[in-house]
PDB file of C-alpha atoms in Angstrom:
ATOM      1  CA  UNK K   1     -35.068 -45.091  -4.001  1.00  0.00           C
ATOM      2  CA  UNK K   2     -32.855 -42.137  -4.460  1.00  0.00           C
ATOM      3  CA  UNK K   3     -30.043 -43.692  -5.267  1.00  0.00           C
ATOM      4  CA  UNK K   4     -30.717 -43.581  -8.784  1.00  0.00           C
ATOM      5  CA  UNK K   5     -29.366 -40.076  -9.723  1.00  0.00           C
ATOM      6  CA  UNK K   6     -25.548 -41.234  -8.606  1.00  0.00           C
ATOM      7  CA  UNK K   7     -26.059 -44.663  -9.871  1.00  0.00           C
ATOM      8  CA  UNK K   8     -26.817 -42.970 -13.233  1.00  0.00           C
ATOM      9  CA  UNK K   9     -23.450 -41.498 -12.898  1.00  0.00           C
ATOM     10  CA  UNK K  10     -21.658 -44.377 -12.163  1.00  0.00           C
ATOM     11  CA  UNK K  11     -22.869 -46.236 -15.455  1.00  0.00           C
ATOM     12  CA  UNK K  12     -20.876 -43.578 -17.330  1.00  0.00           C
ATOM     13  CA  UNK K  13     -17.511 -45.420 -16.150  1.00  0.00           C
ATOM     14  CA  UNK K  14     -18.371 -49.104 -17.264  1.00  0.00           C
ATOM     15  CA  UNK K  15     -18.911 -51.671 -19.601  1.00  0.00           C
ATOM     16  CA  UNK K  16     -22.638 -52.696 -19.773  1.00  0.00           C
ATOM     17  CA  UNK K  17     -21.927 -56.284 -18.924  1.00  0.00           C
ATOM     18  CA  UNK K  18     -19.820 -55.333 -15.566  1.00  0.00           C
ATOM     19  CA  UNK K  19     -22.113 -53.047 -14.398  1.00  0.00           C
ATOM     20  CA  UNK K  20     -25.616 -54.918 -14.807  1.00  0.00           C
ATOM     21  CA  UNK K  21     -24.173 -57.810 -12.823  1.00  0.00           C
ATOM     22  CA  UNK K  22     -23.141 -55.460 -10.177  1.00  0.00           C
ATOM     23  CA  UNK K  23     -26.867 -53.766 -10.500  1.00  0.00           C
ATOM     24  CA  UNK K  24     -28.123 -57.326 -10.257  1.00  0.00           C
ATOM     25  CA  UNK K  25     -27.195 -57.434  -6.717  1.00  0.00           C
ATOM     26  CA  UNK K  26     -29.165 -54.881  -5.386  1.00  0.00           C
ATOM     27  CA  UNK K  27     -32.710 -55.571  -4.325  1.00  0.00           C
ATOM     28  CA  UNK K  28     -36.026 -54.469  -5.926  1.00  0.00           C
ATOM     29  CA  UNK K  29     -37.286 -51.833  -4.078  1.00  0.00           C
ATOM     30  CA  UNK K  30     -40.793 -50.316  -4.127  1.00  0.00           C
ATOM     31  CA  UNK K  31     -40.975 -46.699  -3.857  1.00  0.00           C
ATOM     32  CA  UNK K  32     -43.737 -44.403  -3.089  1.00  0.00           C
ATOM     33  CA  UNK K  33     -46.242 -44.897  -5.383  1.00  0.00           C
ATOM     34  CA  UNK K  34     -44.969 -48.851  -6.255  1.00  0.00           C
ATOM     35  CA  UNK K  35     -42.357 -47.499  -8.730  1.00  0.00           C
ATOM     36  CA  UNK K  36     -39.998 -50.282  -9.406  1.00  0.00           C
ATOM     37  CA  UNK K  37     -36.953 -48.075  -8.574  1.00  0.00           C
ATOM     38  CA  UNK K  38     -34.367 -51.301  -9.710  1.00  0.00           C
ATOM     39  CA  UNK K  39     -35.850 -51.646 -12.951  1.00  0.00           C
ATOM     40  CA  UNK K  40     -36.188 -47.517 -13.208  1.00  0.00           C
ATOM     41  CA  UNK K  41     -32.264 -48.014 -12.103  1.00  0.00           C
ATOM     42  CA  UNK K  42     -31.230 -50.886 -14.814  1.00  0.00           C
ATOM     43  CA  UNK K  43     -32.872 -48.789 -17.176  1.00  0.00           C
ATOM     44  CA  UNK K  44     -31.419 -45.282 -16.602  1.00  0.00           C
ATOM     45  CA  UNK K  45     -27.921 -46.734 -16.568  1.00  0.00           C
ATOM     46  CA  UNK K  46     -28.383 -48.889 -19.748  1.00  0.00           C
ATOM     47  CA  UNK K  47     -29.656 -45.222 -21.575  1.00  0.00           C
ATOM     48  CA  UNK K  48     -26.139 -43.907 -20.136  1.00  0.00           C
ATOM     49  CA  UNK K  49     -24.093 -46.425 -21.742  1.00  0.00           C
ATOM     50  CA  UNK K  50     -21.239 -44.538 -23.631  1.00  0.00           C
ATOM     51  CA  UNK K  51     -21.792 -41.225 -22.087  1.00  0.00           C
ATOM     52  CA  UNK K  52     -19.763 -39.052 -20.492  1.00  0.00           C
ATOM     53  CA  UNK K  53     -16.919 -39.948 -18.790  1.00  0.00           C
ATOM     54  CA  UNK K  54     -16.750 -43.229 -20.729  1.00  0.00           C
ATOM     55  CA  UNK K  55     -15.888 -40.978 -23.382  1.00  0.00           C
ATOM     56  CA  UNK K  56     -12.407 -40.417 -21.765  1.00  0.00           C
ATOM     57  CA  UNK K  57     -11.597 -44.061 -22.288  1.00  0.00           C
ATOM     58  CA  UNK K  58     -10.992 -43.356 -26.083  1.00  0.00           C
ATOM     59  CA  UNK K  59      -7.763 -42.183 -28.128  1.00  0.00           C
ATOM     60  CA  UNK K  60      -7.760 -38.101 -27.438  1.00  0.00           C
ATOM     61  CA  UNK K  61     -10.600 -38.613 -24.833  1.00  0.00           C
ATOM     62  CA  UNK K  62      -9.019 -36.464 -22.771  1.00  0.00           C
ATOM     63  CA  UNK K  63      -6.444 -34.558 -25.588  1.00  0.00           C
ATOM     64  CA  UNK K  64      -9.456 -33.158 -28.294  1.00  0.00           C
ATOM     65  CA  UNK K  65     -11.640 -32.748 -25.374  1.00  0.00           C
ATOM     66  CA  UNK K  66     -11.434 -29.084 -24.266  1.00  0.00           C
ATOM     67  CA  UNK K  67     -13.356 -29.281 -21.077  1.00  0.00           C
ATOM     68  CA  UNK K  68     -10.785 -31.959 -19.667  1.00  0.00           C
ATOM     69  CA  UNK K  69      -7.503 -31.714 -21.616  1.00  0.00           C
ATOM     70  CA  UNK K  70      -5.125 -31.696 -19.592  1.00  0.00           C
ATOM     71  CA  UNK K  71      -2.892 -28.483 -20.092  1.00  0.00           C
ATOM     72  CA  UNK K  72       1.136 -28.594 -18.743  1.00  0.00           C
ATOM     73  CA  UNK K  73       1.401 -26.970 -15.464  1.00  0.00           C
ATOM     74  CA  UNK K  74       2.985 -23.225 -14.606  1.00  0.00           C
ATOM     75  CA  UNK K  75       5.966 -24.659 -14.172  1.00  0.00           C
ATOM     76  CA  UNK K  76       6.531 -26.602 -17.363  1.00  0.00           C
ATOM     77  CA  UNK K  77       5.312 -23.787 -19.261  1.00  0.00           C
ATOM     78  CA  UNK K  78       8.358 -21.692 -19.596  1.00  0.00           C
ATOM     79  CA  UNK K  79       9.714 -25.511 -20.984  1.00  0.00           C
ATOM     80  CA  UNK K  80       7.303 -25.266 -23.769  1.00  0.00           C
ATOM     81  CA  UNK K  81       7.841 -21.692 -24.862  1.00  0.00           C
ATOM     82  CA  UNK K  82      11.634 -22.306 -25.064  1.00  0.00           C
ATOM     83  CA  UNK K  83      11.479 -24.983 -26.876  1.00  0.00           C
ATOM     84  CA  UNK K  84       9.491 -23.517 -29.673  1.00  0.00           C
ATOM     85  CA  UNK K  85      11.134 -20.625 -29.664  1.00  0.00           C
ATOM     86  CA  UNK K  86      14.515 -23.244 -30.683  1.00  0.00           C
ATOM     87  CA  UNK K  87      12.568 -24.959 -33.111  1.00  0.00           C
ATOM     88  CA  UNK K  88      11.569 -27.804 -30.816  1.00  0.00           C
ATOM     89  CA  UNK K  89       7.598 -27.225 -31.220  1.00  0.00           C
ATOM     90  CA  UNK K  90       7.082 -30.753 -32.163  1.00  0.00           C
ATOM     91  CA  UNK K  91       8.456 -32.148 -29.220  1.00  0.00           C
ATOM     92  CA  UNK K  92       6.211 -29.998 -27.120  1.00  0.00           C
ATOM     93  CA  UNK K  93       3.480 -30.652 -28.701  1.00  0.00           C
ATOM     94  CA  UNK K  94       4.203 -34.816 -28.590  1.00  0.00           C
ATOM     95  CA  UNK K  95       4.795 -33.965 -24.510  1.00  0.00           C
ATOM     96  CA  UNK K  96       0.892 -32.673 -24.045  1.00  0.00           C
ATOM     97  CA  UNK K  97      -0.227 -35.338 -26.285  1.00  0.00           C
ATOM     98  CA  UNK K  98       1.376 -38.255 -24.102  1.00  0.00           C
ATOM     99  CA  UNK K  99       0.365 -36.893 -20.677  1.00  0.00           C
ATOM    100  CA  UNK K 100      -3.062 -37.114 -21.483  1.00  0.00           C
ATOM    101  CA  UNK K 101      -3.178 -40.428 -23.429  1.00  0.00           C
ATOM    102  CA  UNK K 102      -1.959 -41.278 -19.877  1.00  0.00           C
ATOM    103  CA  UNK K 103      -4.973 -40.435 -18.306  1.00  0.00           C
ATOM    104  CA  UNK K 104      -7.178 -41.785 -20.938  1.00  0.00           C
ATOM    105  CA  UNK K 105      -5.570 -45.568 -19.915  1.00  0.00           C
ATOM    106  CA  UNK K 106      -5.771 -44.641 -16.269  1.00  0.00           C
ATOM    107  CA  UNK K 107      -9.995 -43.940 -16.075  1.00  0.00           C
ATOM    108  CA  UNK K 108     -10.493 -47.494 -17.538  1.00  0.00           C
ATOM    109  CA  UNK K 109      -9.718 -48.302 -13.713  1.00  0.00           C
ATOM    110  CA  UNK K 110     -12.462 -45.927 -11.844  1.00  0.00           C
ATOM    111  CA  UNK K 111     -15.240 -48.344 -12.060  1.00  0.00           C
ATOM    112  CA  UNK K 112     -14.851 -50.618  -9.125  1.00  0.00           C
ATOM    113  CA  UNK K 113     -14.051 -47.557  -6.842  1.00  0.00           C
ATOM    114  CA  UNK K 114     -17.080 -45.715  -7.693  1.00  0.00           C
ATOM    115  CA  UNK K 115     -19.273 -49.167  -7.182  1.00  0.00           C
ATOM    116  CA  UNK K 116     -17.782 -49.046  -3.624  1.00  0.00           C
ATOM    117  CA  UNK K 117     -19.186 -45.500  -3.150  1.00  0.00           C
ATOM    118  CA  UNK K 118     -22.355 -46.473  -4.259  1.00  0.00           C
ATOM    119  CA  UNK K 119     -23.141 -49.098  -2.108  1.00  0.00           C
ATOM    120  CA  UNK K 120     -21.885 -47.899   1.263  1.00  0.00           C
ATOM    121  CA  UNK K 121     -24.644 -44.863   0.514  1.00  0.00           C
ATOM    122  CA  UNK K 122     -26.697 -44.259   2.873  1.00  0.00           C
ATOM    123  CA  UNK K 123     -30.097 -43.150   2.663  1.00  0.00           C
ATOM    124  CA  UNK K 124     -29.843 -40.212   3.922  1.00  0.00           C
ATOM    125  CA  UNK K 125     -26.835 -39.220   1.287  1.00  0.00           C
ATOM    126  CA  UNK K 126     -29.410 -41.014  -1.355  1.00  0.00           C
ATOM    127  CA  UNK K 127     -31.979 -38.033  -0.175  1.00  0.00           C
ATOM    128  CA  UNK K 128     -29.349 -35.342   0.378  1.00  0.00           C
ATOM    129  CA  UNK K 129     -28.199 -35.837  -3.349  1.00  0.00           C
ATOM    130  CA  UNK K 130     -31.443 -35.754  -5.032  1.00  0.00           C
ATOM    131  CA  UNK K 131     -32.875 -33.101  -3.506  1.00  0.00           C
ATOM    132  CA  UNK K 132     -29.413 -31.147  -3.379  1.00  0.00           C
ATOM    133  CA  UNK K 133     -28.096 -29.200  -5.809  1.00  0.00           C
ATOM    134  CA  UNK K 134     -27.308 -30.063  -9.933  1.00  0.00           C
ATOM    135  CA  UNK K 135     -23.843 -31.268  -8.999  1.00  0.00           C
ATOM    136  CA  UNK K 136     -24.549 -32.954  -5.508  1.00  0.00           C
ATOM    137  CA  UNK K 137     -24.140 -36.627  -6.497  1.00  0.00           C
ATOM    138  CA  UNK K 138     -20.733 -35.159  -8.129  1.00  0.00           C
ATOM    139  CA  UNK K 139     -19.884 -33.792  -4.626  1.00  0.00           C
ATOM    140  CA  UNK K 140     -20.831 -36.586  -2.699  1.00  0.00           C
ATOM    141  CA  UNK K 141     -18.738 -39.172  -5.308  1.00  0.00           C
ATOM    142  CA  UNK K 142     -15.862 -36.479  -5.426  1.00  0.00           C
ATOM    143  CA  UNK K 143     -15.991 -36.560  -1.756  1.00  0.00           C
ATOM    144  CA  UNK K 144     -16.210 -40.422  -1.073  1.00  0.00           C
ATOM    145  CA  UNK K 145     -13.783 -41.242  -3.742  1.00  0.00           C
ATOM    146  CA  UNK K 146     -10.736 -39.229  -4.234  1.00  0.00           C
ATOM    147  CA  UNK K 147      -8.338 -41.000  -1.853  1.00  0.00           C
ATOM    148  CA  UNK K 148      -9.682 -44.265  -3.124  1.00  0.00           C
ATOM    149  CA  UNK K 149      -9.286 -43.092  -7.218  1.00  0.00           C
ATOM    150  CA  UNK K 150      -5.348 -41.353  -6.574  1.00  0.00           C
ATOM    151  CA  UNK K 151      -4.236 -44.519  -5.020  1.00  0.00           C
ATOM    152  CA  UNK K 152      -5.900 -46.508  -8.012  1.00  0.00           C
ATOM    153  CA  UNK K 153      -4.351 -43.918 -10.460  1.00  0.00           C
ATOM    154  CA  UNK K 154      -1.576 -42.828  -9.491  1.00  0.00           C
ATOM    155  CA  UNK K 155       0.500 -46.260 -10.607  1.00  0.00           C
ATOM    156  CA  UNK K 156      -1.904 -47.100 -13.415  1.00  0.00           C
ATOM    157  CA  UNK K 157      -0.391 -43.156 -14.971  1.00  0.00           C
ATOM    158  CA  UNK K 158       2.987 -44.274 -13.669  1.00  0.00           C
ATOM    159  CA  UNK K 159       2.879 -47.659 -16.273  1.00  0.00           C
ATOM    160  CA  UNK K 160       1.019 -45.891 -18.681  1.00  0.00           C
ATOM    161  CA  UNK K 161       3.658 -43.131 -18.874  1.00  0.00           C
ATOM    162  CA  UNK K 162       5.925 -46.433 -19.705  1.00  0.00           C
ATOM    163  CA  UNK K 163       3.350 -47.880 -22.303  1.00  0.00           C
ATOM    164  CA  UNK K 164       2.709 -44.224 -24.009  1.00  0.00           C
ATOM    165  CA  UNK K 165       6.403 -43.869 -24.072  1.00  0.00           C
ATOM    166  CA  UNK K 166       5.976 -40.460 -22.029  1.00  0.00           C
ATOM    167  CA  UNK K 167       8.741 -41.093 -19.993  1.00  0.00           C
ATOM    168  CA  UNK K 168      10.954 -41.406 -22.440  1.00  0.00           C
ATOM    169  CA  UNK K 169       9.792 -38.139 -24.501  1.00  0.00           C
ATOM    170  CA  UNK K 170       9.611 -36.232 -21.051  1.00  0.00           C
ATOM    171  CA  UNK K 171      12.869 -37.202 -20.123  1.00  0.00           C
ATOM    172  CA  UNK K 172      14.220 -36.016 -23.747  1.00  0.00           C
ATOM    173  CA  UNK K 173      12.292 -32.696 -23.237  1.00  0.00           C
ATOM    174  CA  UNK K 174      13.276 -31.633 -19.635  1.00  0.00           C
ATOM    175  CA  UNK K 175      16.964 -32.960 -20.618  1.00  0.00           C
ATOM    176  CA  UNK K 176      16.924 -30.296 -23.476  1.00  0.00           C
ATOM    177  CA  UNK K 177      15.358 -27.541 -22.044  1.00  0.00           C
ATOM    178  CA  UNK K 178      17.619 -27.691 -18.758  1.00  0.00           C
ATOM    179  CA  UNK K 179      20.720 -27.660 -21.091  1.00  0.00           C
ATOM    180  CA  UNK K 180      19.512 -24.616 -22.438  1.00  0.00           C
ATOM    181  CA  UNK K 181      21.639 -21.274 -21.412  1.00  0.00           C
ATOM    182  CA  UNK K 182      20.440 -19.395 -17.971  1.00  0.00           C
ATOM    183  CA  UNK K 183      17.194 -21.441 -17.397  1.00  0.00           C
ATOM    184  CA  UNK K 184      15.841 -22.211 -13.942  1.00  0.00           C
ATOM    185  CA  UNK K 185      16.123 -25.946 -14.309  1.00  0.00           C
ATOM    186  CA  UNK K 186      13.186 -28.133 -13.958  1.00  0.00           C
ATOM    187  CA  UNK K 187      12.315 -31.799 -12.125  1.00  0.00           C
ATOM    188  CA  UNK K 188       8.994 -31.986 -12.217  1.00  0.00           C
ATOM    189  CA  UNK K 189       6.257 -34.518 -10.686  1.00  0.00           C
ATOM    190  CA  UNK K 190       4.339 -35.485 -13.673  1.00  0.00           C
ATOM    191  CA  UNK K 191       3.096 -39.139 -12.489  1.00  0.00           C
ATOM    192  CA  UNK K 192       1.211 -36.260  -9.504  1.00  0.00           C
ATOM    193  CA  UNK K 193       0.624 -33.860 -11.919  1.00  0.00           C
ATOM    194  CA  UNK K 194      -1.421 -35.859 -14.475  1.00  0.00           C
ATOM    195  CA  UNK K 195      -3.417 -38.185 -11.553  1.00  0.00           C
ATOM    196  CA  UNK K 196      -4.862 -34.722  -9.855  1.00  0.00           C
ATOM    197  CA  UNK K 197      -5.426 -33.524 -13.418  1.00  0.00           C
ATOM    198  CA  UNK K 198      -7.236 -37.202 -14.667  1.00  0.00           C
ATOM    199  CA  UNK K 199      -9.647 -37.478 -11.539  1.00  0.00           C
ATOM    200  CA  UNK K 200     -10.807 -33.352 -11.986  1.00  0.00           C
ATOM    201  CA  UNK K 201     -11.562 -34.577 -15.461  1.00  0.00           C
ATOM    202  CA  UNK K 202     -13.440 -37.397 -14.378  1.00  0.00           C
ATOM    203  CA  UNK K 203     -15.800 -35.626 -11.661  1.00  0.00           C
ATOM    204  CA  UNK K 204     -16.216 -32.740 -14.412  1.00  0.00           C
ATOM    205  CA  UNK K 205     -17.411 -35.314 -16.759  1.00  0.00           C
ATOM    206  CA  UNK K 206     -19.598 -36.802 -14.066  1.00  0.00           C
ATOM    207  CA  UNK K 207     -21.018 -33.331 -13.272  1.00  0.00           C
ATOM    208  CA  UNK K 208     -21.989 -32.539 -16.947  1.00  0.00           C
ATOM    209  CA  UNK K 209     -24.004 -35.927 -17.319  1.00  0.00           C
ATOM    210  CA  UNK K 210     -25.563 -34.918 -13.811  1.00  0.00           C
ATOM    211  CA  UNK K 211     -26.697 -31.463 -14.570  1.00  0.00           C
ATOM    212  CA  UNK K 212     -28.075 -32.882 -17.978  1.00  0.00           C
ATOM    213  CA  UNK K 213     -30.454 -35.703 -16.016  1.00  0.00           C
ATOM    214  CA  UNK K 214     -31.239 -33.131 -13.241  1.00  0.00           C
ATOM    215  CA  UNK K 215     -32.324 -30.534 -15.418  1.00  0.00           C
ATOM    216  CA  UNK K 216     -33.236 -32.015 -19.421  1.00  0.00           C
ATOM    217  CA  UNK K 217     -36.593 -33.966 -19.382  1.00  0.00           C
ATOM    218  CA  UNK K 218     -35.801 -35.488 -22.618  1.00  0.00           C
ATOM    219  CA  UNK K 219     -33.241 -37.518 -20.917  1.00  0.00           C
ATOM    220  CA  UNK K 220     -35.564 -39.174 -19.003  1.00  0.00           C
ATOM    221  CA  UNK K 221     -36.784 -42.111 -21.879  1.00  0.00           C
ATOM    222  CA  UNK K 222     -39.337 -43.632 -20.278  1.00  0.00           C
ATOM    223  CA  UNK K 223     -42.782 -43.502 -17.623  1.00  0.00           C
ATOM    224  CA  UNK K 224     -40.855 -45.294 -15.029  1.00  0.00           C
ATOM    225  CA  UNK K 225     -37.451 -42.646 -15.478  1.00  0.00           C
ATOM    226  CA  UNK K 226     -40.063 -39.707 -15.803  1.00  0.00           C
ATOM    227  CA  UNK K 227     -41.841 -40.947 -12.359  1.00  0.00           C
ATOM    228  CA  UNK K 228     -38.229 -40.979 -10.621  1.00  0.00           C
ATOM    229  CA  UNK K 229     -36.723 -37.666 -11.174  1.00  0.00           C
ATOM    230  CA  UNK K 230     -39.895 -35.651 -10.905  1.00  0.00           C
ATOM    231  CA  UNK K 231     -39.699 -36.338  -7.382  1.00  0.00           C
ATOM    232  CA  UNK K 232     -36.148 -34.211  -7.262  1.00  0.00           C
ATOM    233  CA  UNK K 233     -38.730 -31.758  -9.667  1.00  0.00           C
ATOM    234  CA  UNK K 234     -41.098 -30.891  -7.140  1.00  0.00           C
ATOM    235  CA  UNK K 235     -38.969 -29.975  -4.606  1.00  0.00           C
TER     236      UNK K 235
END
């Protein structure tokens, strides 16, 4: 029954059509009460259609999004100070741009994984979760997941690097800075970088969505929603 708060979460990350047939599967359970916790499930995640992380999906998801952008690591931020001190701001602007329109491409792929999470739940992480704290089904999905998301990420960044053409305007950046006079020369990991960097994006979108269903009754659209989460209420 308490798998609804995560499940919520999950919806974020899909198209409505792939993730009712995978809701489809799962059984129609009666909860305390009789509360039809599938159809109080179907419902919450059609209200979460387009929420969220599914945001991240979209051109500048991740780039005009200041709670996820992802920002060029210590390292590479000597690069982009020198190279707007030559003249060369453009460049380092187009080389923040294309890292995260990397990770934008790469979420598309986090729906299966977090399915798998879902259903290998137990019931005791189902009650853990709701009755935890307002980022517990984050924690528990963060938890379960990350191996499973970097290894789905990590070569769907690598292509996308290709498709965005960030290979080619990292590889003009780095081979301009390094040419520069008395610089510590650079060789960064940017197909690491930007995975790590893409999956804390998607767990703080995740926890956002969480906090707002934990904690904003408005959210909650309907009897059968209202009768679910005030459980987690009266704890």
């Amino acid at each position: 029954m308490k798998k609804i708060i995560v499940l919520v979460l999950v919806f974020q990350l899909s198209g409505c059509a792939e993730m009712q047939q995978v809701m489809n599967q799962f059984p129609q359970t009666q909860g305390i009460g009789g509360i039809d916790i599938s159809g109080g499930l179907k419902e919450a995640l059609n209200n979460g259609i387009s929420k969220q992380v599914s945001k991240l999906t979209a051109v500048d998801g991740f780039y005009k999004n200041e709670a996820v952008k992802i920002l060029l690591p210590e390292e590479l931020k000597n690069v982009d100070s020198s190279l707007r001190k030559i003249g060369l701001g453009s460049m380092a602007d187009e080389g923040l741009k294309v890292l995260n329109r990397a990770a934008e491409d790469a979420v598309k792929e986090a729906t299966p994984i977090f399915v798998d999470a879902v259903r290998n739940m137990s019931f005791n992480d189902a009650k853990t979760i709701l009755m935890g704290n307002e980022n517990s089904a984050t924690t528990y999905l963060q938890t379960s997941t990350s191996t499973a998301l970097y290894g789905k990420f990590n070569p769907v960044i690598k292509n996308s690097f290709t498709k965005v053409g960030a290979d080619k305007v990292w590889t003009n950046i780095i081979t301009k800075y390094n040419a520069i006079p008395f610089v510590r020369k650079v060789n960064p990991d940017l197909t690491d970088y930007v995975t790590n960097q893409a999956m804390l994006g998607v767990f703080r979108m995740i926890s956002v969505e969480e906090k707002n269903i934990r904690t904003n009754l408005n959210s909650r659209t309907s009897v059968l929603l209202q009768q679910v989460f005030a459980m987690q209420d009266k704890k």
